[in-house]
Amino acid sequence: MEAADLVQIVLFIALITGLTPVLGLYMFKVFTGKPHILLAGFAWMEKSVYRFTRVDPDEETSWKEYTFGLLVFNLIGILFLFLIQICQLWLPLNPAKLPGVTWHSAFNTAVSFVTNTNWQGYAGETTMSYFVQLIGLTVQNFVSAATGIAVILAVVRGISRKTTHKIGNFWVDLTRSTLYVLLPLSVLLAVLLAGQGVVQNFKSYETIHTLQGQTQVIPMGPAASQIAIKQLGTNGGGFFNANSAHPFENPTPFSNFLQIFAIFLIPASLTYMYGKMVGSARQGWTIFTVMMILFLAGLSVSLLTEYSTNPAFGNLHFMEGKETRFGISGSVLFSVVTTDASCGAVNAMHDSLSPLSGMIAMINILVGEVIFGGVGAGLYGMIVFIILTVFIAGLMVGRTPEYLGKKIEAFEVRMAITANLVTSFAILVFTAWAVVSSYGLAGLNNAGPHGFSEIFYAYASAAGNNGSAFAGLNANTIFYNLTLGVTMLIGRFGVIIPVLAIAGSLARKNITPPSSGTFRTDNWLFITLLVGVILIIGGLTYFPALSFGPVVEHLLMKAGVAF
Amino acid sequence: MNTKHNSNLFNRKILLQAAGDSFIKLSPARLIKNPVIFIVAIGSVFTTIIVLGGIFKGSFSSFNLNIAIWLWFTVLFANFAEAIAEGRGKAQAESLRKNRTQTMARRLDGNQEVRVLATNLKKGDIVVCETGDIIPSDGEVTEGIASVDESAITGESAPVIRESGGDRSAVTGGTKVLSDRILIRISTEPGDTFLDRMIELVEGAKRQKTPNEIALSILLSGLSVIFLLAVATLPSFFSYSLASSGLSQSLNLTIPVLIALLVCLIPTTIGGLLSAIGISGMDRLIRRNVIATSGRAIEAAGDVDVLLLDKTGTITLGNRMATDFIPADGVTVAELADDAQLSSLSDETPEGRSIVILAKEKFNVRGREVHQLNATFIPFTAQSRMSGVDLRNEDGTMSKIRKGSSEAMRTFVQNNNGFYPQKIQEIVAELAGQGATPLVVAKDNKVIGVIHLKDIVKGGIKQRFAELRKMGIKTVMITGDNALTAAAIAAEAGVDDFMSEATPEDKLRRIREEQANGHLVGMIGDGTNDAPALAQADVGIAMNSGTQAAREAGNMVDLDSNPTKLIEVVEVGKQLLMTRGSLTTFSIANDVAKYFAIIPAIACALYPAKNGSGPLSVLNIMNLDSPQSAILSAVIFNALIIIMLVPLALKGVSYRPVTANAALSRNLLIYGLGGLVAPFVGIKLIDLIINL
């Protein structure tokens, strides 16, 4: 590891930490209706959206109506996306004359982009027309991220309000998130990326003749605009199949740094906004710290193993599958960040990571994508863990557990454990099915524990709405498209619905004022506890599966056996 | 009841009874109430069937038999924990039942007295009780006054006075009238009397899960299902790995091994002890002579963060006492003491008596008899607002000695053409400012001095309030005194807030306000006018000496009628919740070690190197002897830990009045860290022992 690598990492942490309160404060203003900088230029747009959709922005709803609106909106998104893929041949902006997508792949992709997963069973440049990419996928990149922000806003209101059943207006939250947060940041990032050489055009693919005298098709397209939101919205769906390893998608170390940075920016800032909205910035920083600790732990282990030597190749570090443009540090940082934050964009194939850093990537996903996590999703996932932590440990102070003055009772516990249960169910049951069925094993390119990891990773990634692949698994089959599609739906809405129910239940409760008898949720003791609960609850469930995958692979590799 | 209660945690009789009950509790209908233990029971049945099937097929496996036995022990130990907690209550219920004899009641039908069975009494009936009668049912004294022996209920042998009209009108069925005659209006239907309810409560017959217990059960069931998923998918993962290792599928995990792993992972420790913790919480209250009408109330007690405390009896020793004599100009202290004593000789109020005592102790003024002095006692009246004596002097003239409030005495002196000095006025103001009650003593037209009457704050109460504050509990003193007096006592006692000149309506309003601000309020009261406030409070403790209305409004009854009890009740509630949390943490933390025992044991066969051992055996960090003994050790540890923690579940974790943060750090260190480490040690030890 060289000094430049260390500088990159330190700079990354410093920038994220430094910008968290800045963007956080801005979002706090946006979502609490306070005056902010973009209001002058865009308020008319917000108003016309409401006029056009006939939404009364001042009318707030109960959690049930809020959830209903969210589900209907997402269902329409899935249907629309499904249809335009099937019919892309008859739609404009298809210079490569790509045929309609198969029904199962279209289903998988529709679910994938609506759930903010962006699992891609297909190769972008050979499957999707510009129309689908722009009108379908890119739009969902925005609104799926905005949906995540809407959910966390509902949760914050549930916590900070008292004795009310109103938790906000989904359409307003959706509009403001898109208009004031995601769009402006994406434009900014897209311009910066285009400046680094990311392509942004509507040209047909170009055919060139290489020096060896062969012909090669060079894909083109409006990449920069989709990549900006794919990173910022923690979506991760690449414009090209190679995702951010593709030179047109991620040409330089600086564009690489920008992309990594963009993944964490909003999720990290949301913690500060959260703190402000619940009335204590410290509460936000506590969550930020927990996330940062888990991130740094994962990063350290990953770097350590990647910089160790692979006995199979003598004295070399693990350079297999990595872009020489970014090197080990640039790739490992990307892999840890993208799995932490439920983004799923990749700049190196996770399949080629050393077994232990592959395991870190898996653990990052398996603990529920709460290490910064998806936009909004990471934070509301963290709230689920906080509720469990507060409930288990809060009893030890001799009071009914409470979080920020709200009593955590049977209903909240039931919902929190449900959110945990459904994702574990999807990951474990589908993996168990795939590893012993012929159609599951058919897609496998590697044997042994590595093959196991590939399948396990796929379902974990789908359930965590991460979307990155371990690769090495051909998942564009009816079996995988369907089971992964269902897993993504469970992983997204199986968490969102219980979380919104919690928001509704908390909103109805009164707030117990804090005293010295209150279980504190803003100190180091709580940070330690929360980290412990995340690792134990997340870890214990998957410990056997991890043992049969990366752990045994690592041990075998030490003995010189590779897969 | 304190005296009757057997404080032995494990007496022989209860132990034997509980051992027997553990088997009775194996009935599925009872087991299903505890989902975690129910899963273990199902596992035990399956394993047993496999063992038996093996015997029939001639392939007996002693490993499977051992697993089956220890799984059954796990279930039995959990049942035993519950049975022993119930057993202590049952013993108590038996002694209570003895009091519920078939008494005959003398019911008044109009003016006719009819003898009926006590169990036939309806609400609203009027009965007569005379000396020697057992009061047939709960009710309210409507006429008369009597001394009653309530030892059957309270364990306190000194008789108590019960009279109509006042705040001491409630009588309890099963208690005995010692003297006089009273009329009682029956206030409960048969089978629902205080005694009946008390028996039900201590027996745990109608025990319902409390809200927090329900929430915890949900968490434990949820975790169990998650672990069930983790275990149920294991054979499939294993099958893949066997195929990849080139090993035969016949090596796949057997059902007993899977069940063993499942039982070790699901939170059996807290699952097995949960109901015992709840029952013993109730038991701890009963031992403090407090009867809670529901377990919910005990939990709420732990949550209470505002306590409304009556000044009298809780914060101060019942009555004001004379502590000092301050003479007027030209009068000696001895003269003042002498006159003060004279004026109080026949004053039977506690204040009056305290003046006599002070005069004797401080100035050696001998006791005198009023009639020997040719004196007439003038008692206190609401009109005169003073008391004293008319004394015939040796010269035949009459002296009027009076003591009373400053205003009353000013009028008295001025009516006798006397002069009320400015200095006395200043002393009075100063004493009032300190929260004391100044009594002015005058003789005819001359002011003699001031008696300093003071509320005596109970010893140690300030310390107690400081502890409560540390725990985040706000104390509010309620008193009928004026604001000045109240403020001074509040400051001396160290309460956080006070309500002066408080009416019952004020109390009710205050409770509602606190609740609207998110606080949970606890209070203790006795009178009829306390009933609305007791009902409104989250924890309302009625004193047994109080009215029936108060007793029904509250959710707890304090048999000792001791106002300080409220604080103890809060502590019991907190201890109950702490015990639950600590054992849950312990139980979950245990899983880490169990994984490290079992996973290497089952996975060491995979991907074997040439010497036959698989790479995953490096996870066997405890260096357990063999895969089989590793699994068995984990199962045995899992069973034994339940029985080892029974005393803790019954006694509760040690409780100290400290801040939430301090309590958390302490419990986390003991039960969180302890829970991580203990099973590593325990499993290793068991492994060593079974391989001896």
mmCIF file of C-alpha atoms in Angstrom, chain A residues 251-353:
data_model
loop_
_atom_site.group_PDB
_atom_site.id
_atom_site.type_symbol
_atom_site.label_atom_id
_atom_site.label_comp_id
_atom_site.label_asym_id
_atom_site.label_seq_id
_atom_site.Cartn_x
_atom_site.Cartn_y
_atom_site.Cartn_z
ATOM 1 C CA PRO A 251 -12.322 6.528 -16.957
ATOM 2 C CA THR A 252 -9.946 8.041 -14.389
ATOM 3 C CA PRO A 253 -8.903 7.685 -10.756
ATOM 4 C CA PHE A 254 -10.614 11.014 -10.119
ATOM 5 C CA SER A 255 -13.884 9.834 -11.657
ATOM 6 C CA ASN A 256 -13.455 6.700 -9.541
ATOM 7 C CA PHE A 257 -13.057 8.765 -6.398
ATOM 8 C CA LEU A 258 -16.079 10.898 -7.332
ATOM 9 C CA GLN A 259 -18.196 7.817 -7.842
ATOM 10 C CA ILE A 260 -17.228 6.249 -4.504
ATOM 11 C CA PHE A 261 -17.804 9.546 -2.776
ATOM 12 C CA ALA A 262 -21.223 9.953 -4.426
ATOM 13 C CA ILE A 263 -22.378 6.606 -3.061
ATOM 14 C CA PHE A 264 -21.932 7.607 0.590
ATOM 15 C CA LEU A 265 -22.835 11.279 0.263
ATOM 16 C CA ILE A 266 -26.609 11.175 0.682
ATOM 17 C CA PRO A 267 -26.858 8.199 3.088
ATOM 18 C CA ALA A 268 -24.280 9.817 5.379
ATOM 19 C CA SER A 269 -25.937 13.235 5.225
ATOM 20 C CA LEU A 270 -29.306 11.723 6.028
ATOM 21 C CA THR A 271 -27.989 10.819 9.496
ATOM 22 C CA TYR A 272 -27.382 14.487 10.211
ATOM 23 C CA MET A 273 -30.773 15.469 8.825
ATOM 24 C CA TYR A 274 -32.277 12.786 11.024
ATOM 25 C CA GLY A 275 -30.571 14.173 14.110
ATOM 26 C CA LYS A 276 -31.772 17.676 13.343
ATOM 27 C CA MET A 277 -35.302 16.496 12.738
ATOM 28 C CA VAL A 278 -35.548 14.508 15.975
ATOM 29 C CA GLY A 279 -34.184 17.524 17.783
ATOM 30 C CA SER A 280 -30.669 16.368 18.615
ATOM 31 C CA ALA A 281 -27.818 16.447 16.121
ATOM 32 C CA ARG A 282 -25.985 14.140 18.533
ATOM 33 C CA GLN A 283 -28.464 11.354 17.828
ATOM 34 C CA GLY A 284 -27.621 11.669 14.148
ATOM 35 C CA TRP A 285 -23.891 11.628 14.795
ATOM 36 C CA THR A 286 -24.313 8.529 16.951
ATOM 37 C CA ILE A 287 -25.780 6.654 14.021
ATOM 38 C CA PHE A 288 -23.113 8.112 11.735
ATOM 39 C CA THR A 289 -20.424 6.843 14.111
ATOM 40 C CA VAL A 290 -21.864 3.333 14.235
ATOM 41 C CA MET A 291 -21.935 3.254 10.446
ATOM 42 C CA MET A 292 -18.411 4.659 10.223
ATOM 43 C CA ILE A 293 -17.047 2.079 12.670
ATOM 44 C CA LEU A 294 -18.570 -0.810 10.742
ATOM 45 C CA PHE A 295 -17.344 0.680 7.464
ATOM 46 C CA LEU A 296 -13.796 1.112 8.723
ATOM 47 C CA ALA A 297 -13.750 -2.388 10.204
ATOM 48 C CA GLY A 298 -14.834 -3.878 6.896
ATOM 49 C CA LEU A 299 -12.404 -1.727 4.930
ATOM 50 C CA SER A 300 -9.479 -2.650 7.159
ATOM 51 C CA VAL A 301 -10.078 -6.384 6.900
ATOM 52 C CA SER A 302 -10.556 -6.099 3.151
ATOM 53 C CA LEU A 303 -7.400 -4.102 2.601
ATOM 54 C CA LEU A 304 -5.440 -6.389 4.866
ATOM 55 C CA THR A 305 -6.419 -9.502 2.991
ATOM 56 C CA GLU A 306 -6.088 -7.951 -0.448
ATOM 57 C CA TYR A 307 -2.597 -6.710 0.307
ATOM 58 C CA SER A 308 -1.629 -10.064 1.759
ATOM 59 C CA THR A 309 -0.173 -12.538 -0.659
ATOM 60 C CA ASN A 310 -2.027 -15.242 -2.444
ATOM 61 C CA PRO A 311 -0.066 -18.472 -1.927
ATOM 62 C CA ALA A 312 -1.374 -19.732 -5.249
ATOM 63 C CA PHE A 313 0.510 -16.980 -7.044
ATOM 64 C CA GLY A 314 3.670 -16.743 -5.047
ATOM 65 C CA ASN A 315 4.459 -13.279 -3.786
ATOM 66 C CA LEU A 316 1.780 -11.220 -5.474
ATOM 67 C CA HIS A 317 -1.085 -9.257 -4.036
ATOM 68 C CA PHE A 318 -4.617 -9.985 -5.144
ATOM 69 C CA MET A 319 -4.627 -8.133 -8.460
ATOM 70 C CA GLU A 320 -6.890 -10.608 -10.240
ATOM 71 C CA GLY A 321 -10.069 -8.963 -11.571
ATOM 72 C CA LYS A 322 -8.986 -5.442 -10.712
ATOM 73 C CA GLU A 323 -8.573 -2.443 -12.961
ATOM 74 C CA THR A 324 -4.977 -1.330 -13.144
ATOM 75 C CA ARG A 325 -6.346 2.236 -13.434
ATOM 76 C CA PHE A 326 -7.531 2.081 -9.812
ATOM 77 C CA GLY A 327 -5.250 -0.458 -8.189
ATOM 78 C CA ILE A 328 -6.056 -2.457 -5.081
ATOM 79 C CA SER A 329 -6.980 0.439 -2.800
ATOM 80 C CA GLY A 330 -9.250 2.100 -5.350
ATOM 81 C CA SER A 331 -10.981 -1.196 -5.985
ATOM 82 C CA VAL A 332 -11.265 -2.336 -2.392
ATOM 83 C CA LEU A 333 -12.579 1.025 -1.250
ATOM 84 C CA PHE A 334 -15.140 0.844 -4.021
ATOM 85 C CA SER A 335 -16.153 -2.720 -3.151
ATOM 86 C CA VAL A 336 -16.579 -1.993 0.549
ATOM 87 C CA VAL A 337 -18.478 1.240 -0.068
ATOM 88 C CA THR A 338 -20.741 -0.237 -2.703
ATOM 89 C CA THR A 339 -21.703 -3.219 -0.535
ATOM 90 C CA ASP A 340 -22.072 -1.084 2.585
ATOM 91 C CA ALA A 341 -24.353 1.361 0.905
ATOM 92 C CA SER A 342 -26.573 -1.003 -1.031
ATOM 93 C CA CYS A 343 -25.323 0.598 -4.238
ATOM 94 C CA GLY A 344 -24.093 -2.374 -6.144
ATOM 95 C CA ALA A 345 -22.071 -0.539 -8.726
ATOM 96 C CA VAL A 346 -18.715 -2.229 -9.070
ATOM 97 C CA ASN A 347 -15.338 -1.288 -10.473
ATOM 98 C CA ALA A 348 -13.823 -4.712 -9.897
ATOM 99 C CA MET A 349 -15.357 -8.148 -9.978
ATOM 100 C CA HIS A 350 -16.207 -9.221 -6.430
ATOM 101 C CA ASP A 351 -15.809 -12.755 -7.640
ATOM 102 C CA SER A 352 -12.085 -12.107 -7.796
ATOM 103 C CA LEU A 353 -11.724 -10.575 -4.376
#
